[in-house]
Coordinates of C-alpha atoms and ligand atoms in Angstrom, one line a residue:
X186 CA 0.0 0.0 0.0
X187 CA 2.8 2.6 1.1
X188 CA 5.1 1.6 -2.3
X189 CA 2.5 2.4 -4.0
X190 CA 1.4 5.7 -2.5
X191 CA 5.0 6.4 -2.5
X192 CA 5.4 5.2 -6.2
X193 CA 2.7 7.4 -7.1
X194 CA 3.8 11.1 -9.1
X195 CA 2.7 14.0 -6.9
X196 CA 0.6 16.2 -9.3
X197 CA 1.9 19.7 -9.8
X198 CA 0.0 22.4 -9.1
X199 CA -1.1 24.4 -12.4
X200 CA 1.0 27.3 -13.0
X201 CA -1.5 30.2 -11.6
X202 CA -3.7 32.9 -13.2
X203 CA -3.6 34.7 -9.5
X204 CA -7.9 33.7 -10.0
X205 CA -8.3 35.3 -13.2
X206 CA -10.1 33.7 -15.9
X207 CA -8.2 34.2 -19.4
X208 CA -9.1 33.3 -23.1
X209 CA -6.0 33.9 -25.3
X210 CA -7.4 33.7 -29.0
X211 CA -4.6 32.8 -31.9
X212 CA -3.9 33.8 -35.0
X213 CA -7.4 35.0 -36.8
X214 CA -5.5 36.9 -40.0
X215 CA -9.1 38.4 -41.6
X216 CA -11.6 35.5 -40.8
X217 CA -14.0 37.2 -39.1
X218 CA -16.4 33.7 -39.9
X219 CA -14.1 32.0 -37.6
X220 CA -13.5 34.6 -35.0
X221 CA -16.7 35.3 -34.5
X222 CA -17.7 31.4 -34.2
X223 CA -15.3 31.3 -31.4
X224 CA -16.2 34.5 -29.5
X225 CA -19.2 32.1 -29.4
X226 CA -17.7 29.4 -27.9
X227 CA -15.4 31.8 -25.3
X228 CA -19.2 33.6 -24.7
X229 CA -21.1 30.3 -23.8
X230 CA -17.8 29.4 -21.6
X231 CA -17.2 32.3 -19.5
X232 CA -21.4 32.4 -18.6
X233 CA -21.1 29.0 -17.6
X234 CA -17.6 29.7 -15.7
X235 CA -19.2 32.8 -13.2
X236 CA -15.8 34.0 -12.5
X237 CA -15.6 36.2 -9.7
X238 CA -13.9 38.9 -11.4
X239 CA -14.3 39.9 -15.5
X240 CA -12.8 37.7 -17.9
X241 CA -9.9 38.4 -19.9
X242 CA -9.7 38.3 -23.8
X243 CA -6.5 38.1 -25.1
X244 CA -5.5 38.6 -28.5
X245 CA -2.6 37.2 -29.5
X246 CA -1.6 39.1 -32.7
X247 CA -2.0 38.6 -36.3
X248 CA -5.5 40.4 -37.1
X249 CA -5.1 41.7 -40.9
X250 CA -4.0 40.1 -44.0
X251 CA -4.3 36.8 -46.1
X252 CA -7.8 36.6 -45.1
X253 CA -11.1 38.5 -46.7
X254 CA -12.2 40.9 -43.1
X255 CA -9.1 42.3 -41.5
X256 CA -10.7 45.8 -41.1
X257 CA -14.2 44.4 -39.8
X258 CA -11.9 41.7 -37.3
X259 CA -10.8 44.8 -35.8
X260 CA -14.3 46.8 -35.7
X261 CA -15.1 43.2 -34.0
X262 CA -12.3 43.8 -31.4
X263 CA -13.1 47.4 -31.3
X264 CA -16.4 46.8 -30.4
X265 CA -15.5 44.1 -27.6
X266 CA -13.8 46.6 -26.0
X267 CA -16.7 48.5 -25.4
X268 CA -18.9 46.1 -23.7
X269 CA -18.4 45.0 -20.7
X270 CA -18.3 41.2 -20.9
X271 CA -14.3 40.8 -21.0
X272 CA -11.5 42.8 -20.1
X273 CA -9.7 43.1 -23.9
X274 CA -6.1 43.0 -23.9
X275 CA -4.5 43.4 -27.7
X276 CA -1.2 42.1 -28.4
X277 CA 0.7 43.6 -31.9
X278 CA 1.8 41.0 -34.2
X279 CA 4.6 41.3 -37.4
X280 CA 1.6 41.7 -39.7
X281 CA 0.2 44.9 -37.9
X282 CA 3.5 46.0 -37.7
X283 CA 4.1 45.3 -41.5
X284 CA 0.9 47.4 -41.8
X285 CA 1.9 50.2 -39.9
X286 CA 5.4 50.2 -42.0
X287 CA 3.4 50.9 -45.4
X288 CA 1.1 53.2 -43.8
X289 CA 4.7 55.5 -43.5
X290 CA 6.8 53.9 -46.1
X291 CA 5.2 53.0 -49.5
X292 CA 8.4 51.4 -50.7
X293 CA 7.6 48.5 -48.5
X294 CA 4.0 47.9 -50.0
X295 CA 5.6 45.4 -52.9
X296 CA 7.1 43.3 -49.4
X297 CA 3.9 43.6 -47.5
X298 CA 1.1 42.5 -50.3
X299 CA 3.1 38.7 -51.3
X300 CA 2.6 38.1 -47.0
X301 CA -1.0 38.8 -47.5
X302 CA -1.4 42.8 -47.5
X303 CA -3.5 43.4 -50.7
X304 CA -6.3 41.5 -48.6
X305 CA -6.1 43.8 -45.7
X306 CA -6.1 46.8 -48.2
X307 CA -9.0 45.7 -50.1
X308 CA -11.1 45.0 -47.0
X309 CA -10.4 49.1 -46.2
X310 CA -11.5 49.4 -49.8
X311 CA -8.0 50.3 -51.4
X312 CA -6.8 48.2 -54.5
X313 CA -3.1 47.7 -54.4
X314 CA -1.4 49.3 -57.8
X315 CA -1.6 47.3 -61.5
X316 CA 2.2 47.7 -61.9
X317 CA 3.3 46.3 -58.5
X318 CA 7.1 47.8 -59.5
X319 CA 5.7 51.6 -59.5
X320 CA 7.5 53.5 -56.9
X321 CA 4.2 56.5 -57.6
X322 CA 1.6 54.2 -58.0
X323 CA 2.7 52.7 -54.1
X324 CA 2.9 56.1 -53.1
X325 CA -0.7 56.8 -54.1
X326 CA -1.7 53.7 -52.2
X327 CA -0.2 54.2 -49.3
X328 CA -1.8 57.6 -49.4
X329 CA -5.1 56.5 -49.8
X330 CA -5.0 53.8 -47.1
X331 CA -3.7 56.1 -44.6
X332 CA -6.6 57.9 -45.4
X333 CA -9.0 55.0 -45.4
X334 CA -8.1 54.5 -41.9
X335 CA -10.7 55.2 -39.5
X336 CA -9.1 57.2 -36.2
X337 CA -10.8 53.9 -34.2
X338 CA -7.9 51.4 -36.5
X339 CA -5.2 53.5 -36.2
X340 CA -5.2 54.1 -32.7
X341 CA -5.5 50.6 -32.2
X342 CA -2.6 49.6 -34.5
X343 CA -0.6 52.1 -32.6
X344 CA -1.9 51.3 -29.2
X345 CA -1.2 47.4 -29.3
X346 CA 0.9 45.7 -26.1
X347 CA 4.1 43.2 -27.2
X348 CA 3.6 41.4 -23.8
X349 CA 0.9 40.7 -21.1
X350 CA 1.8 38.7 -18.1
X351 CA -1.1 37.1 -16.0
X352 CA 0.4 35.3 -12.8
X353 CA 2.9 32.1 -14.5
X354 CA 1.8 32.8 -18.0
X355 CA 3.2 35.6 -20.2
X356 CA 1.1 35.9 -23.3
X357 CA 3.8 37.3 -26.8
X358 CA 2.6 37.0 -30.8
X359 CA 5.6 34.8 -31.6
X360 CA 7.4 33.6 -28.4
X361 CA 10.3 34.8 -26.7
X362 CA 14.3 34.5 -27.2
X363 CA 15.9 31.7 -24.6
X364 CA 17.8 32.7 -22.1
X365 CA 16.6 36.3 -22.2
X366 CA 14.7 37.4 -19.2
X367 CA 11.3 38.5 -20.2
X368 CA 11.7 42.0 -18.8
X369 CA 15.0 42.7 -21.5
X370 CA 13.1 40.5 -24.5
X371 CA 13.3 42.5 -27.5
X372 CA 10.0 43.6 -29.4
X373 CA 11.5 41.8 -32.8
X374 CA 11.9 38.7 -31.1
X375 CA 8.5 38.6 -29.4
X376 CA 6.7 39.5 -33.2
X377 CA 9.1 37.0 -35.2
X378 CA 10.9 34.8 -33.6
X379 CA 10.3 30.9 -34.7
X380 CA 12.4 28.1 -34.2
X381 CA 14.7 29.4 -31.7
X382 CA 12.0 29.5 -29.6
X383 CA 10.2 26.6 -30.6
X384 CA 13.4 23.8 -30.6
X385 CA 14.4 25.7 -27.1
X386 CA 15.1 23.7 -24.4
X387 CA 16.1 26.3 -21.9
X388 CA 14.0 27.6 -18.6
X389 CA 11.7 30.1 -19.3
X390 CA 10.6 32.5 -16.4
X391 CA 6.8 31.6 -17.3
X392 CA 4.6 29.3 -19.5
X393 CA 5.1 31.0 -22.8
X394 CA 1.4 31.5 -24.7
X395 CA 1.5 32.2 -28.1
X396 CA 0.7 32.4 -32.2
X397 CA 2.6 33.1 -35.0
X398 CA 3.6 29.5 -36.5
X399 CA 0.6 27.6 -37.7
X400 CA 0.2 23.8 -36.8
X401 CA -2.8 21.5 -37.0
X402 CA -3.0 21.0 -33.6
X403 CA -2.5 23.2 -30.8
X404 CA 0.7 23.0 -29.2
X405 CA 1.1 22.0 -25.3
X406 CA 4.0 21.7 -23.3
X407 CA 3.9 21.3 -20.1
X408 CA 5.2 23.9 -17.9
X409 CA 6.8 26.0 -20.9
X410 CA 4.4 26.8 -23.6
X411 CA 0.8 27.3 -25.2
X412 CA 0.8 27.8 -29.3
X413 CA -2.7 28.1 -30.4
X414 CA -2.1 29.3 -33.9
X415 CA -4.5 26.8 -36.0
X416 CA -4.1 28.7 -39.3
X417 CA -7.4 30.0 -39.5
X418 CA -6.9 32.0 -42.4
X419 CA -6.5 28.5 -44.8
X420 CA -8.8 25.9 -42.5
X421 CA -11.3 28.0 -41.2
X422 CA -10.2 26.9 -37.5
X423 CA -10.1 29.3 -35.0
X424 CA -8.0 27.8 -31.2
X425 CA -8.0 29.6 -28.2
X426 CA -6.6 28.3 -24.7
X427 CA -8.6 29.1 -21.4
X428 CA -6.7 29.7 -18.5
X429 CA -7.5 29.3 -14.7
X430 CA -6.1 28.1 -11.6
X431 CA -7.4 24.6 -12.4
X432 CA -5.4 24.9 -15.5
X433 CA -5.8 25.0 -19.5
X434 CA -8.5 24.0 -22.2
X435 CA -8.8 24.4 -25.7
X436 CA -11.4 26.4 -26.8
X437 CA -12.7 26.4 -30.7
X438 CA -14.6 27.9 -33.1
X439 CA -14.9 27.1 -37.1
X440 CA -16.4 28.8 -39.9
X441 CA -18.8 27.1 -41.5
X442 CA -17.2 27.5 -44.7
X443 CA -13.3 26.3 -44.7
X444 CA -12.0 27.8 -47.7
X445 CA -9.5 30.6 -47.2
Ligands
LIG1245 MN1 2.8 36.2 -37.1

């Protein structure tokens, strides 16, 4: 009886959310089908949860391009903030800041439309230039999406977080650069960084939550890091992870259509 008490594993206590209750959504690159099916989901949840304190939303980055809605995702997200269901907390990913780099610099419009930008300027209602190689005709875009920019958008481009921390979790876009301590990451790690972070082995200070690199399947490992980044601008599918003292689920939501 004792040998096997003894040879049992003591379960570790769940890293803490200090008794918050936090959704951190992935990657949703213009599919407001599929981010809409999981606010859903994270809705229905967080009702039948009754935390004793407002839930957090947490976006992990990645809101425009490749997909058809990347301006209405963010009237979604502006609109969230409004109401008072969740506390929303918006992290910047490399394609907002890509955005924000052609909103000053139309000689990087050529770079940003073959990672998906000509969606995200179409959904503002601004057709990238014919003759992709025409330093005036970029110029004339850029113009005319900085001016398609409603005051709502570009404050909230220019108002997005590169890291929240929530008791042992620390929620970045990409992930962060081993054997930095969190408080001296770099914001160009915490947008881009992949397989450095991804292969590391080293300590990090917290469980690591995160999008950036698509998988089919959400990403778990124990004690070091969350990816949730399902690819939902190609399948459709839409991951978040809730977070609680209890631990972590994954949460859902796909558009009925899968086609990017
Ligand atoms: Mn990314």
């Amino acid at each position: 009886m004792f040998s096997r008490l003894f040879g049992r594993k003591t379960p570790q206590a769940p890293p803490s959310t200090e008794g918050r209750l936090a959704y951190a959504v992935g990657d949703i690159h213009g599919r407001l089908d599929a981010f809409d099916a999981l606010l859903h989901v994270i809705a229905e949840d967080a009702l039948a949860s009754q935390p004793t304190q407002r839930p957090m939303l947490i976006l992990l980055g990645d809101y425009v391009d490749r997909g058809p809605a990347s301006a209405q995702v963010v009237e979604r997200i502006l609109k969230l903030t409004e109401e008072p269901a969740f506390e929303v907390r918006a992290l910047k990913g490399n394609h907002e800041e890509a955005l924000l780099q052609f909103r000053d610099e139309p000689g990087f419009g050529q770079t940003w439309v073959e990672h998906g930008g000509a969606a995200t300027l179409a959904s503002y209602g601004v057709q990238p230039p014919v003759t992709r190689t025409d330093p005036d005709a970029w110029e004339t875009a850029r113009v005319a999406f900085r001016d398609a920019l409603p005051p709502s958008h570009k404050a909230f481009y220019e108002g997005l977080e590169i890291m929240i921390t929530v008791g042992d979790y620390a929620f970045v876009h990409a992930g962060v650069r081993p054997g930095v301590p969190l408080d001296r990451q770099v914001e160009r790690d915490l947008l881009w960084i992949r397989a450095e972070f991804l292969q590391s082995t080293a300590k990090f200070e917290k469980v690591i939550v995160h999008g950036h690199t698509p998988m089919e399947e959400p990403q778990v490992v124990a004690g070091r890091r969350i990816g949730v980044d399902t690819g939902a601008y190609a399948t459709g599918l839409l991951t978040a992870v809730r977070l609680d003292d209890s631990g972590h689920r994954i949460l859902q939501g796909r558009a009925v259509r899968s086609a990017a």
